[in-house]
C-alpha cells in the first residue's frame, strides 16, 4: 500500500486568516507578558514561523525537537525528546506551539518538563485538533478536523510534504 496526495482540507488562505486571528487572541491573552514561543520541531515550525509574526508583543522563540510518530502514520505511543531542556526556559511565560493534537502525548510530556525546569506559565496552541481528541484541552486551537492523517504546512509523512502551502488528506493506493 502506498499513498498519494488527496483533496485539500484547508487551503492557504483559510490557514492564513486563522493564524492571524490566533495571533490576535494570543496577543490579548498574554498582554503585559513577553511570550516565549516554543515550537515543537519538526512539524510545528511552519505554523510557528507564521504565528510569531502575528503576535504584537515582544516575543522570543526557543524551538524544541520532539517526535512520537517515527517515519510512519501511527503514533508510536512514546515521545522521543533528544535533548536536555535549555536552562533559559525557566521563569518564562511559554506558549507551546505544535501542528496537531492527536493523542496529546507530545504536548503533555513537554508541558510537564517545562514546569519541571521552572517555567512561569505554559500555554498551548495547536493549529489542528483531531475529532478523537476533542476532549483534550489546548489554550488556542486553529481548526477541529476529522480523524484522518493530513499533510502539508509543516505536517509530513516520512519527511515529505512539509512544504505544501495547503493542508491535504492522503489517499491510499494499492
Ligand atoms: P500526539 O503526541 O498528540 O499523538 O502527536 C502529535 C504529533 O504527531 C504531532 O506533532 C505530529 O507531528 C504527529 N501527527 C499526529 N497526527 C498527524 C497527522 O494527521 N499528520 C501528520 N503529518 N502528523 C501527525
Ligand atoms: Mg510533531
mmCIF file with all atom_site columns, C-alpha atoms and ligand atoms in Angstrom:
data_model
loop_
_atom_site.group_PDB
_atom_site.id
_atom_site.type_symbol
_atom_site.label_atom_id
_atom_site.label_alt_id
_atom_site.label_comp_id
_atom_site.label_asym_id
_atom_site.label_entity_id
_atom_site.label_seq_id
_atom_site.pdbx_PDB_ins_code
_atom_site.Cartn_x
_atom_site.Cartn_y
_atom_site.Cartn_z
_atom_site.occupancy
_atom_site.B_iso_or_equiv
_atom_site.pdbx_formal_charge
_atom_site.auth_seq_id
_atom_site.auth_comp_id
_atom_site.auth_asym_id
_atom_site.auth_atom_id
_atom_site.pdbx_PDB_model_num
ATOM   1   C  CA  . UNK A 1 1   ? 0.000   0.000  0.000  1.00 0.00 ? 1   UNK A CA  1
ATOM   2   C  CA  . UNK A 1 2   ? 1.265   3.494  -0.794 1.00 0.00 ? 2   UNK A CA  1
ATOM   3   C  CA  . UNK A 1 3   ? -0.213  6.970  -0.554 1.00 0.00 ? 3   UNK A CA  1
ATOM   4   C  CA  . UNK A 1 4   ? -0.772  9.866  -2.881 1.00 0.00 ? 4   UNK A CA  1
ATOM   5   C  CA  . UNK A 1 5   ? -1.911  13.369 -2.083 1.00 0.00 ? 5   UNK A CA  1
ATOM   6   C  CA  . UNK A 1 6   ? -5.691  13.614 -1.732 1.00 0.00 ? 6   UNK A CA  1
ATOM   7   C  CA  . UNK A 1 7   ? -8.076  16.594 -1.585 1.00 0.00 ? 7   UNK A CA  1
ATOM   8   C  CA  . UNK A 1 8   ? -7.302  19.852 0.132  1.00 0.00 ? 8   UNK A CA  1
ATOM   9   C  CA  . UNK A 1 9   ? -8.815  20.082 3.616  1.00 0.00 ? 9   UNK A CA  1
ATOM   10  C  CA  . UNK A 1 10  ? -7.641  23.627 4.465  1.00 0.00 ? 10  UNK A CA  1
ATOM   11  C  CA  . UNK A 1 11  ? -6.324  25.941 1.795  1.00 0.00 ? 11  UNK A CA  1
ATOM   12  C  CA  . UNK A 1 12  ? -3.574  28.528 2.340  1.00 0.00 ? 12  UNK A CA  1
ATOM   13  C  CA  . UNK A 1 13  ? -5.981  31.465 2.522  1.00 0.00 ? 13  UNK A CA  1
ATOM   14  C  CA  . UNK A 1 14  ? -8.113  29.785 5.200  1.00 0.00 ? 14  UNK A CA  1
ATOM   15  C  CA  . UNK A 1 15  ? -4.981  28.924 7.168  1.00 0.00 ? 15  UNK A CA  1
ATOM   16  C  CA  . UNK A 1 16  ? -3.580  32.445 6.858  1.00 0.00 ? 16  UNK A CA  1
ATOM   17  C  CA  . UNK A 1 17  ? -6.792  34.048 8.154  1.00 0.00 ? 17  UNK A CA  1
ATOM   18  C  CA  . UNK A 1 18  ? -6.998  31.725 11.122 1.00 0.00 ? 18  UNK A CA  1
ATOM   19  C  CA  . UNK A 1 19  ? -3.306  32.185 12.002 1.00 0.00 ? 19  UNK A CA  1
ATOM   20  C  CA  . UNK A 1 20  ? -3.900  35.930 12.002 1.00 0.00 ? 20  UNK A CA  1
ATOM   21  C  CA  . UNK A 1 21  ? -6.847  35.517 14.398 1.00 0.00 ? 21  UNK A CA  1
ATOM   22  C  CA  . UNK A 1 22  ? -4.829  33.223 16.663 1.00 0.00 ? 22  UNK A CA  1
ATOM   23  C  CA  . UNK A 1 23  ? -2.056  35.820 16.784 1.00 0.00 ? 23  UNK A CA  1
ATOM   24  C  CA  . UNK A 1 24  ? -4.536  38.450 17.921 1.00 0.00 ? 24  UNK A CA  1
ATOM   25  C  CA  . UNK A 1 25  ? -6.072  36.123 20.518 1.00 0.00 ? 25  UNK A CA  1
ATOM   26  C  CA  . UNK A 1 26  ? -2.666  35.210 21.952 1.00 0.00 ? 26  UNK A CA  1
ATOM   27  C  CA  . UNK A 1 27  ? -1.591  38.859 21.992 1.00 0.00 ? 27  UNK A CA  1
ATOM   28  C  CA  . UNK A 1 28  ? -4.585  39.845 24.075 1.00 0.00 ? 28  UNK A CA  1
ATOM   29  C  CA  . UNK A 1 29  ? -4.457  36.727 26.260 1.00 0.00 ? 29  UNK A CA  1
ATOM   30  C  CA  . UNK A 1 30  ? -0.770  37.381 27.067 1.00 0.00 ? 30  UNK A CA  1
ATOM   31  C  CA  . UNK A 1 31  ? -0.903  41.161 27.235 1.00 0.00 ? 31  UNK A CA  1
ATOM   32  C  CA  . UNK A 1 32  ? 1.772   42.556 29.556 1.00 0.00 ? 32  UNK A CA  1
ATOM   33  C  CA  . UNK A 1 33  ? 3.908   39.424 29.166 1.00 0.00 ? 33  UNK A CA  1
ATOM   34  C  CA  . UNK A 1 34  ? 6.847   38.589 26.920 1.00 0.00 ? 34  UNK A CA  1
ATOM   35  C  CA  . UNK A 1 35  ? 5.765   35.294 25.389 1.00 0.00 ? 35  UNK A CA  1
ATOM   36  C  CA  . UNK A 1 36  ? 8.458   32.736 24.741 1.00 0.00 ? 36  UNK A CA  1
ATOM   37  C  CA  . UNK A 1 37  ? 7.245   30.682 21.817 1.00 0.00 ? 37  UNK A CA  1
ATOM   38  C  CA  . UNK A 1 38  ? 8.359   27.053 21.901 1.00 0.00 ? 38  UNK A CA  1
ATOM   39  C  CA  . UNK A 1 39  ? 7.638   25.400 18.550 1.00 0.00 ? 39  UNK A CA  1
ATOM   40  C  CA  . UNK A 1 40  ? 7.663   21.615 18.571 1.00 0.00 ? 40  UNK A CA  1
ATOM   41  C  CA  . UNK A 1 41  ? 10.004  20.548 15.775 1.00 0.00 ? 41  UNK A CA  1
ATOM   42  C  CA  . UNK A 1 42  ? 9.778   19.453 13.158 1.00 0.00 ? 42  UNK A CA  1
ATOM   43  C  CA  . UNK A 1 43  ? 6.053   19.669 12.419 1.00 0.00 ? 43  UNK A CA  1
ATOM   44  C  CA  . UNK A 1 44  ? 5.280   22.869 14.332 1.00 0.00 ? 44  UNK A CA  1
ATOM   45  C  CA  . UNK A 1 45  ? 7.920   25.059 12.716 1.00 0.00 ? 45  UNK A CA  1
ATOM   46  C  CA  . UNK A 1 46  ? 5.990   26.282 9.679  1.00 0.00 ? 46  UNK A CA  1
ATOM   47  C  CA  . UNK A 1 47  ? 2.963   27.237 11.781 1.00 0.00 ? 47  UNK A CA  1
ATOM   48  C  CA  . UNK A 1 48  ? 5.127   28.853 14.481 1.00 0.00 ? 48  UNK A CA  1
ATOM   49  C  CA  . UNK A 1 49  ? 7.056   30.916 11.922 1.00 0.00 ? 49  UNK A CA  1
ATOM   50  C  CA  . UNK A 1 50  ? 3.803   32.407 10.626 1.00 0.00 ? 50  UNK A CA  1
ATOM   51  C  CA  . UNK A 1 51  ? 2.190   32.728 14.046 1.00 0.00 ? 51  UNK A CA  1
ATOM   52  C  CA  . UNK A 1 52  ? 5.023   34.647 15.725 1.00 0.00 ? 52  UNK A CA  1
ATOM   53  C  CA  . UNK A 1 53  ? 4.708   37.352 13.077 1.00 0.00 ? 53  UNK A CA  1
ATOM   54  C  CA  . UNK A 1 54  ? 1.060   37.850 14.062 1.00 0.00 ? 54  UNK A CA  1
ATOM   55  C  CA  . UNK A 1 55  ? 1.888   38.411 17.734 1.00 0.00 ? 55  UNK A CA  1
ATOM   56  C  CA  . UNK A 1 56  ? 2.065   42.068 18.676 1.00 0.00 ? 56  UNK A CA  1
ATOM   57  C  CA  . UNK A 1 57  ? 4.055   41.589 21.912 1.00 0.00 ? 57  UNK A CA  1
ATOM   58  C  CA  . UNK A 1 58  ? 7.811   41.376 22.459 1.00 0.00 ? 58  UNK A CA  1
ATOM   59  C  CA  . UNK A 1 59  ? 8.241   37.654 21.811 1.00 0.00 ? 59  UNK A CA  1
ATOM   60  C  CA  . UNK A 1 60  ? 11.143  35.229 21.766 1.00 0.00 ? 60  UNK A CA  1
ATOM   61  C  CA  . UNK A 1 61  ? 11.433  31.739 20.300 1.00 0.00 ? 61  UNK A CA  1
ATOM   62  C  CA  . UNK A 1 62  ? 13.157  28.600 21.591 1.00 0.00 ? 62  UNK A CA  1
ATOM   63  C  CA  . UNK A 1 63  ? 12.326  25.566 19.411 1.00 0.00 ? 63  UNK A CA  1
ATOM   64  C  CA  . UNK A 1 64  ? 12.426  22.046 20.844 1.00 0.00 ? 64  UNK A CA  1
ATOM   65  C  CA  . UNK A 1 65  ? 12.567  18.785 18.977 1.00 0.00 ? 65  UNK A CA  1
ATOM   66  C  CA  . UNK A 1 66  ? 10.107  16.000 19.806 1.00 0.00 ? 66  UNK A CA  1
ATOM   67  C  CA  . UNK A 1 67  ? 8.730   13.096 17.865 1.00 0.00 ? 67  UNK A CA  1
ATOM   68  C  CA  . UNK A 1 68  ? 6.172   10.406 18.515 1.00 0.00 ? 68  UNK A CA  1
ATOM   69  C  CA  . UNK A 1 69  ? 5.498   9.192  15.000 1.00 0.00 ? 69  UNK A CA  1
ATOM   70  C  CA  . UNK A 1 70  ? 8.865   8.000  13.734 1.00 0.00 ? 70  UNK A CA  1
ATOM   71  C  CA  . UNK A 1 71  ? 8.546   7.670  9.990  1.00 0.00 ? 71  UNK A CA  1
ATOM   72  C  CA  . UNK A 1 72  ? 5.024   6.228  9.802  1.00 0.00 ? 72  UNK A CA  1
ATOM   73  C  CA  . UNK A 1 73  ? 1.465   7.491  10.170 1.00 0.00 ? 73  UNK A CA  1
ATOM   74  C  CA  . UNK A 1 74  ? 0.596   5.922  13.553 1.00 0.00 ? 74  UNK A CA  1
ATOM   75  C  CA  . UNK A 1 75  ? 1.667   7.380  16.899 1.00 0.00 ? 75  UNK A CA  1
ATOM   76  C  CA  . UNK A 1 76  ? 4.344   5.185  18.484 1.00 0.00 ? 76  UNK A CA  1
ATOM   77  C  CA  . UNK A 1 77  ? 2.999   5.998  21.965 1.00 0.00 ? 77  UNK A CA  1
ATOM   78  C  CA  . UNK A 1 78  ? 6.436   7.130  23.098 1.00 0.00 ? 78  UNK A CA  1
ATOM   79  C  CA  . UNK A 1 79  ? 7.656   10.714 22.909 1.00 0.00 ? 79  UNK A CA  1
ATOM   80  C  CA  . UNK A 1 80  ? 11.295  10.977 21.948 1.00 0.00 ? 80  UNK A CA  1
ATOM   81  C  CA  . UNK A 1 81  ? 12.942  14.075 23.424 1.00 0.00 ? 81  UNK A CA  1
ATOM   82  C  CA  . UNK A 1 82  ? 16.589  14.010 22.296 1.00 0.00 ? 82  UNK A CA  1
ATOM   83  C  CA  . UNK A 1 83  ? 17.896  16.899 24.461 1.00 0.00 ? 83  UNK A CA  1
ATOM   84  C  CA  . UNK A 1 84  ? 18.206  18.494 27.880 1.00 0.00 ? 84  UNK A CA  1
ATOM   85  C  CA  . UNK A 1 85  ? 15.781  21.392 28.371 1.00 0.00 ? 85  UNK A CA  1
ATOM   86  C  CA  . UNK A 1 86  ? 17.605  24.714 27.881 1.00 0.00 ? 86  UNK A CA  1
ATOM   87  C  CA  . UNK A 1 87  ? 18.001  26.499 31.230 1.00 0.00 ? 87  UNK A CA  1
ATOM   88  C  CA  . UNK A 1 88  ? 16.807  29.804 29.799 1.00 0.00 ? 88  UNK A CA  1
ATOM   89  C  CA  . UNK A 1 89  ? 13.272  28.398 29.688 1.00 0.00 ? 89  UNK A CA  1
ATOM   90  C  CA  . UNK A 1 90  ? 12.952  28.800 33.445 1.00 0.00 ? 90  UNK A CA  1
ATOM   91  C  CA  . UNK A 1 91  ? 10.778  31.708 34.607 1.00 0.00 ? 91  UNK A CA  1
ATOM   92  C  CA  . UNK A 1 92  ? 9.453   32.257 31.068 1.00 0.00 ? 92  UNK A CA  1
ATOM   93  C  CA  . UNK A 1 93  ? 5.825   32.604 30.010 1.00 0.00 ? 93  UNK A CA  1
ATOM   94  C  CA  . UNK A 1 94  ? 5.750   29.897 27.408 1.00 0.00 ? 94  UNK A CA  1
ATOM   95  C  CA  . UNK A 1 95  ? 3.460   29.222 24.535 1.00 0.00 ? 95  UNK A CA  1
ATOM   96  C  CA  . UNK A 1 96  ? 3.999   25.708 23.219 1.00 0.00 ? 96  UNK A CA  1
ATOM   97  C  CA  . UNK A 1 97  ? 3.165   25.554 19.531 1.00 0.00 ? 97  UNK A CA  1
ATOM   98  C  CA  . UNK A 1 98  ? 2.512   22.352 17.643 1.00 0.00 ? 98  UNK A CA  1
ATOM   99  C  CA  . UNK A 1 99  ? 0.957   21.426 14.337 1.00 0.00 ? 99  UNK A CA  1
ATOM   100 C  CA  . UNK A 1 100 ? -1.616  18.920 15.575 1.00 0.00 ? 100 UNK A CA  1
ATOM   101 C  CA  . UNK A 1 101 ? -3.133  17.438 18.702 1.00 0.00 ? 101 UNK A CA  1
ATOM   102 C  CA  . UNK A 1 102 ? -3.581  13.731 18.154 1.00 0.00 ? 102 UNK A CA  1
ATOM   103 C  CA  . UNK A 1 103 ? -3.060  11.577 21.263 1.00 0.00 ? 103 UNK A CA  1
ATOM   104 C  CA  . UNK A 1 104 ? -1.923  14.648 23.219 1.00 0.00 ? 104 UNK A CA  1
ATOM   105 C  CA  . UNK A 1 105 ? 1.143   12.822 24.465 1.00 0.00 ? 105 UNK A CA  1
ATOM   106 C  CA  . UNK A 1 106 ? 3.685   15.203 22.934 1.00 0.00 ? 106 UNK A CA  1
ATOM   107 C  CA  . UNK A 1 107 ? 2.255   18.389 24.418 1.00 0.00 ? 107 UNK A CA  1
ATOM   108 C  CA  . UNK A 1 108 ? 1.526   16.866 27.808 1.00 0.00 ? 108 UNK A CA  1
ATOM   109 C  CA  . UNK A 1 109 ? 5.063   15.467 28.082 1.00 0.00 ? 109 UNK A CA  1
ATOM   110 C  CA  . UNK A 1 110 ? 6.595   18.801 27.102 1.00 0.00 ? 110 UNK A CA  1
ATOM   111 C  CA  . UNK A 1 111 ? 4.317   20.774 29.405 1.00 0.00 ? 111 UNK A CA  1
ATOM   112 C  CA  . UNK A 1 112 ? 5.377   18.724 32.400 1.00 0.00 ? 112 UNK A CA  1
ATOM   113 C  CA  . UNK A 1 113 ? 9.064   19.080 31.501 1.00 0.00 ? 113 UNK A CA  1
ATOM   114 C  CA  . UNK A 1 114 ? 8.744   22.843 31.106 1.00 0.00 ? 114 UNK A CA  1
ATOM   115 C  CA  . UNK A 1 115 ? 7.197   23.175 34.557 1.00 0.00 ? 115 UNK A CA  1
ATOM   116 C  CA  . UNK A 1 116 ? 9.982   20.931 35.890 1.00 0.00 ? 116 UNK A CA  1
ATOM   117 C  CA  . UNK A 1 117 ? 12.600  23.467 34.743 1.00 0.00 ? 117 UNK A CA  1
ATOM   118 C  CA  . UNK A 1 118 ? 10.667  26.288 36.384 1.00 0.00 ? 118 UNK A CA  1
ATOM   119 C  CA  . UNK A 1 119 ? 8.592   27.854 33.614 1.00 0.00 ? 119 UNK A CA  1
ATOM   120 C  CA  . UNK A 1 120 ? 6.385   30.650 34.949 1.00 0.00 ? 120 UNK A CA  1
ATOM   121 C  CA  . UNK A 1 121 ? 3.403   29.649 32.826 1.00 0.00 ? 121 UNK A CA  1
ATOM   122 C  CA  . UNK A 1 122 ? 2.757   27.297 29.918 1.00 0.00 ? 122 UNK A CA  1
ATOM   123 C  CA  . UNK A 1 123 ? 0.044   27.821 27.340 1.00 0.00 ? 123 UNK A CA  1
ATOM   124 C  CA  . UNK A 1 124 ? -0.566  25.552 24.382 1.00 0.00 ? 124 UNK A CA  1
ATOM   125 C  CA  . UNK A 1 125 ? -1.513  26.401 20.831 1.00 0.00 ? 125 UNK A CA  1
ATOM   126 C  CA  . UNK A 1 126 ? -2.162  23.854 18.103 1.00 0.00 ? 126 UNK A CA  1
ATOM   127 C  CA  . UNK A 1 127 ? -3.177  24.509 14.545 1.00 0.00 ? 127 UNK A CA  1
ATOM   128 C  CA  . UNK A 1 128 ? -5.234  21.314 14.264 1.00 0.00 ? 128 UNK A CA  1
ATOM   129 C  CA  . UNK A 1 129 ? -7.079  19.034 16.641 1.00 0.00 ? 129 UNK A CA  1
ATOM   130 C  CA  . UNK A 1 130 ? -8.451  15.676 15.605 1.00 0.00 ? 130 UNK A CA  1
ATOM   131 C  CA  . UNK A 1 131 ? -12.022 14.715 16.409 1.00 0.00 ? 131 UNK A CA  1
ATOM   132 C  CA  . UNK A 1 132 ? -10.929 11.823 18.615 1.00 0.00 ? 132 UNK A CA  1
ATOM   133 C  CA  . UNK A 1 133 ? -9.003  14.378 20.721 1.00 0.00 ? 133 UNK A CA  1
ATOM   134 C  CA  . UNK A 1 134 ? -11.905 16.783 21.167 1.00 0.00 ? 134 UNK A CA  1
ATOM   135 C  CA  . UNK A 1 135 ? -11.794 16.170 24.931 1.00 0.00 ? 135 UNK A CA  1
ATOM   136 C  CA  . UNK A 1 136 ? -8.134  17.249 25.087 1.00 0.00 ? 136 UNK A CA  1
ATOM   137 C  CA  . UNK A 1 137 ? -7.622  20.848 26.130 1.00 0.00 ? 137 UNK A CA  1
ATOM   138 C  CA  . UNK A 1 138 ? -5.376  23.411 24.456 1.00 0.00 ? 138 UNK A CA  1
ATOM   139 C  CA  . UNK A 1 139 ? -5.484  27.151 25.099 1.00 0.00 ? 139 UNK A CA  1
ATOM   140 C  CA  . UNK A 1 140 ? -5.708  28.007 21.414 1.00 0.00 ? 140 UNK A CA  1
ATOM   141 C  CA  . UNK A 1 141 ? -6.867  25.752 18.595 1.00 0.00 ? 141 UNK A CA  1
ATOM   142 C  CA  . UNK A 1 142 ? -6.897  26.626 14.912 1.00 0.00 ? 142 UNK A CA  1
ATOM   143 C  CA  . UNK A 1 143 ? -9.238  24.017 13.462 1.00 0.00 ? 143 UNK A CA  1
ATOM   144 C  CA  . UNK A 1 144 ? -11.012 20.863 14.584 1.00 0.00 ? 144 UNK A CA  1
ATOM   145 C  CA  . UNK A 1 145 ? -10.588 18.269 11.829 1.00 0.00 ? 145 UNK A CA  1
ATOM   146 C  CA  . UNK A 1 146 ? -11.749 14.676 11.168 1.00 0.00 ? 146 UNK A CA  1
ATOM   147 C  CA  . UNK A 1 147 ? -9.734  11.659 12.313 1.00 0.00 ? 147 UNK A CA  1
ATOM   148 C  CA  . UNK A 1 148 ? -7.617  11.352 9.202  1.00 0.00 ? 148 UNK A CA  1
ATOM   149 C  CA  . UNK A 1 149 ? -3.922  11.668 8.505  1.00 0.00 ? 149 UNK A CA  1
ATOM   150 C  CA  . UNK A 1 150 ? -3.128  15.026 6.914  1.00 0.00 ? 150 UNK A CA  1
ATOM   151 C  CA  . UNK A 1 151 ? -0.010  16.572 5.383  1.00 0.00 ? 151 UNK A CA  1
ATOM   152 C  CA  . UNK A 1 152 ? 1.199   20.000 4.324  1.00 0.00 ? 152 UNK A CA  1
ATOM   153 C  CA  . UNK A 1 153 ? 2.010   23.284 6.086  1.00 0.00 ? 153 UNK A CA  1
ATOM   154 C  CA  . UNK A 1 154 ? 4.713   21.578 8.167  1.00 0.00 ? 154 UNK A CA  1
ATOM   155 C  CA  . UNK A 1 155 ? 2.956   18.218 8.531  1.00 0.00 ? 155 UNK A CA  1
ATOM   156 C  CA  . UNK A 1 156 ? 4.857   15.359 6.937  1.00 0.00 ? 156 UNK A CA  1
ATOM   157 C  CA  . UNK A 1 157 ? 4.797   11.725 6.047  1.00 0.00 ? 157 UNK A CA  1
ATOM   158 C  CA  . UNK A 1 158 ? 8.299   10.329 6.427  1.00 0.00 ? 158 UNK A CA  1
ATOM   159 C  CA  . UNK A 1 159 ? 9.708   13.829 5.980  1.00 0.00 ? 159 UNK A CA  1
ATOM   160 C  CA  . UNK A 1 160 ? 7.810   14.647 2.773  1.00 0.00 ? 160 UNK A CA  1
ATOM   161 C  CA  . UNK A 1 161 ? 5.025   17.172 2.055  1.00 0.00 ? 161 UNK A CA  1
ATOM   162 C  CA  . UNK A 1 162 ? 6.013   19.725 4.732  1.00 0.00 ? 162 UNK A CA  1
ATOM   163 C  CA  . UNK A 1 163 ? 6.497   22.413 2.120  1.00 0.00 ? 163 UNK A CA  1
ATOM   164 C  CA  . UNK A 1 164 ? 2.965   22.303 0.740  1.00 0.00 ? 164 UNK A CA  1
ATOM   165 C  CA  . UNK A 1 165 ? 1.123   25.562 1.495  1.00 0.00 ? 165 UNK A CA  1
ATOM   166 C  CA  . UNK A 1 166 ? -2.287  23.824 1.840  1.00 0.00 ? 166 UNK A CA  1
ATOM   167 C  CA  . UNK A 1 167 ? -3.232  21.021 4.226  1.00 0.00 ? 167 UNK A CA  1
ATOM   168 C  CA  . UNK A 1 168 ? -4.451  17.908 2.412  1.00 0.00 ? 168 UNK A CA  1
ATOM   169 C  CA  . UNK A 1 169 ? -5.667  14.376 3.011  1.00 0.00 ? 169 UNK A CA  1
ATOM   170 C  CA  . UNK A 1 170 ? -3.620  11.430 1.848  1.00 0.00 ? 170 UNK A CA  1
ATOM   171 C  CA  . UNK A 1 171 ? -5.252  8.835  -0.346 1.00 0.00 ? 171 UNK A CA  1
ATOM   172 C  CA  . UNK A 1 172 ? -4.172  5.213  -0.219 1.00 0.00 ? 172 UNK A CA  1
ATOM   173 C  CA  . UNK A 1 173 ? -3.431  3.455  -3.465 1.00 0.00 ? 173 UNK A CA  1
ATOM   174 C  CA  . UNK A 1 174 ? -2.980  -0.265 -3.965 1.00 0.00 ? 174 UNK A CA  1
HETATM 175 P  P1  . LIG B 2 .   ? 0.410   13.314 19.713 1.00 0.00 ? 1   LIG B P1  1
HETATM 176 O  O1  . LIG B 2 .   ? 1.558   13.263 20.649 1.00 0.00 ? 1   LIG B O1  1
HETATM 177 O  O2  . LIG B 2 .   ? -0.632  14.360 20.043 1.00 0.00 ? 1   LIG B O2  1
HETATM 178 O  O3  . LIG B 2 .   ? -0.187  11.966 19.498 1.00 0.00 ? 1   LIG B O3  1
HETATM 179 O  O4  . LIG B 2 .   ? 1.005   13.569 18.299 1.00 0.00 ? 1   LIG B O4  1
HETATM 180 C  C1  . LIG B 2 .   ? 1.330   14.769 17.888 1.00 0.00 ? 1   LIG B C1  1
HETATM 181 C  C2  . LIG B 2 .   ? 2.367   14.663 16.827 1.00 0.00 ? 1   LIG B C2  1
HETATM 182 O  O5  . LIG B 2 .   ? 2.118   13.579 15.920 1.00 0.00 ? 1   LIG B O5  1
HETATM 183 C  C3  . LIG B 2 .   ? 2.305   15.909 16.004 1.00 0.00 ? 1   LIG B C3  1
HETATM 184 O  O6  . LIG B 2 .   ? 3.261   16.822 16.460 1.00 0.00 ? 1   LIG B O6  1
HETATM 185 C  C4  . LIG B 2 .   ? 2.591   15.427 14.610 1.00 0.00 ? 1   LIG B C4  1
HETATM 186 O  O7  . LIG B 2 .   ? 3.966   15.536 14.366 1.00 0.00 ? 1   LIG B O7  1
HETATM 187 C  C5  . LIG B 2 .   ? 2.205   13.969 14.577 1.00 0.00 ? 1   LIG B C5  1
HETATM 188 N  N1  . LIG B 2 .   ? 0.875   13.779 13.922 1.00 0.00 ? 1   LIG B N1  1
HETATM 189 C  C6  . LIG B 2 .   ? -0.284  13.486 14.531 1.00 0.00 ? 1   LIG B C6  1
HETATM 190 N  N2  . LIG B 2 .   ? -1.299  13.402 13.636 1.00 0.00 ? 1   LIG B N2  1
HETATM 191 C  C7  . LIG B 2 .   ? -0.759  13.674 12.429 1.00 0.00 ? 1   LIG B C7  1
HETATM 192 C  C8  . LIG B 2 .   ? -1.322  13.781 11.106 1.00 0.00 ? 1   LIG B C8  1
HETATM 193 O  O8  . LIG B 2 .   ? -2.514  13.635 10.812 1.00 0.00 ? 1   LIG B O8  1
HETATM 194 N  N3  . LIG B 2 .   ? -0.432  14.077 10.116 1.00 0.00 ? 1   LIG B N3  1
HETATM 195 C  C9  . LIG B 2 .   ? 0.899   14.262 10.346 1.00 0.00 ? 1   LIG B C9  1
HETATM 196 N  N4  . LIG B 2 .   ? 1.660   14.547 9.293  1.00 0.00 ? 1   LIG B N4  1
HETATM 197 N  N5  . LIG B 2 .   ? 1.453   14.193 11.589 1.00 0.00 ? 1   LIG B N5  1
HETATM 198 C  C10 . LIG B 2 .   ? 0.631   13.901 12.619 1.00 0.00 ? 1   LIG B C10 1
HETATM 199 MG MG1 . LIG B 2 .   ? 5.121   16.942 15.709 1.00 0.00 ? 2   LIG B MG1 1
#
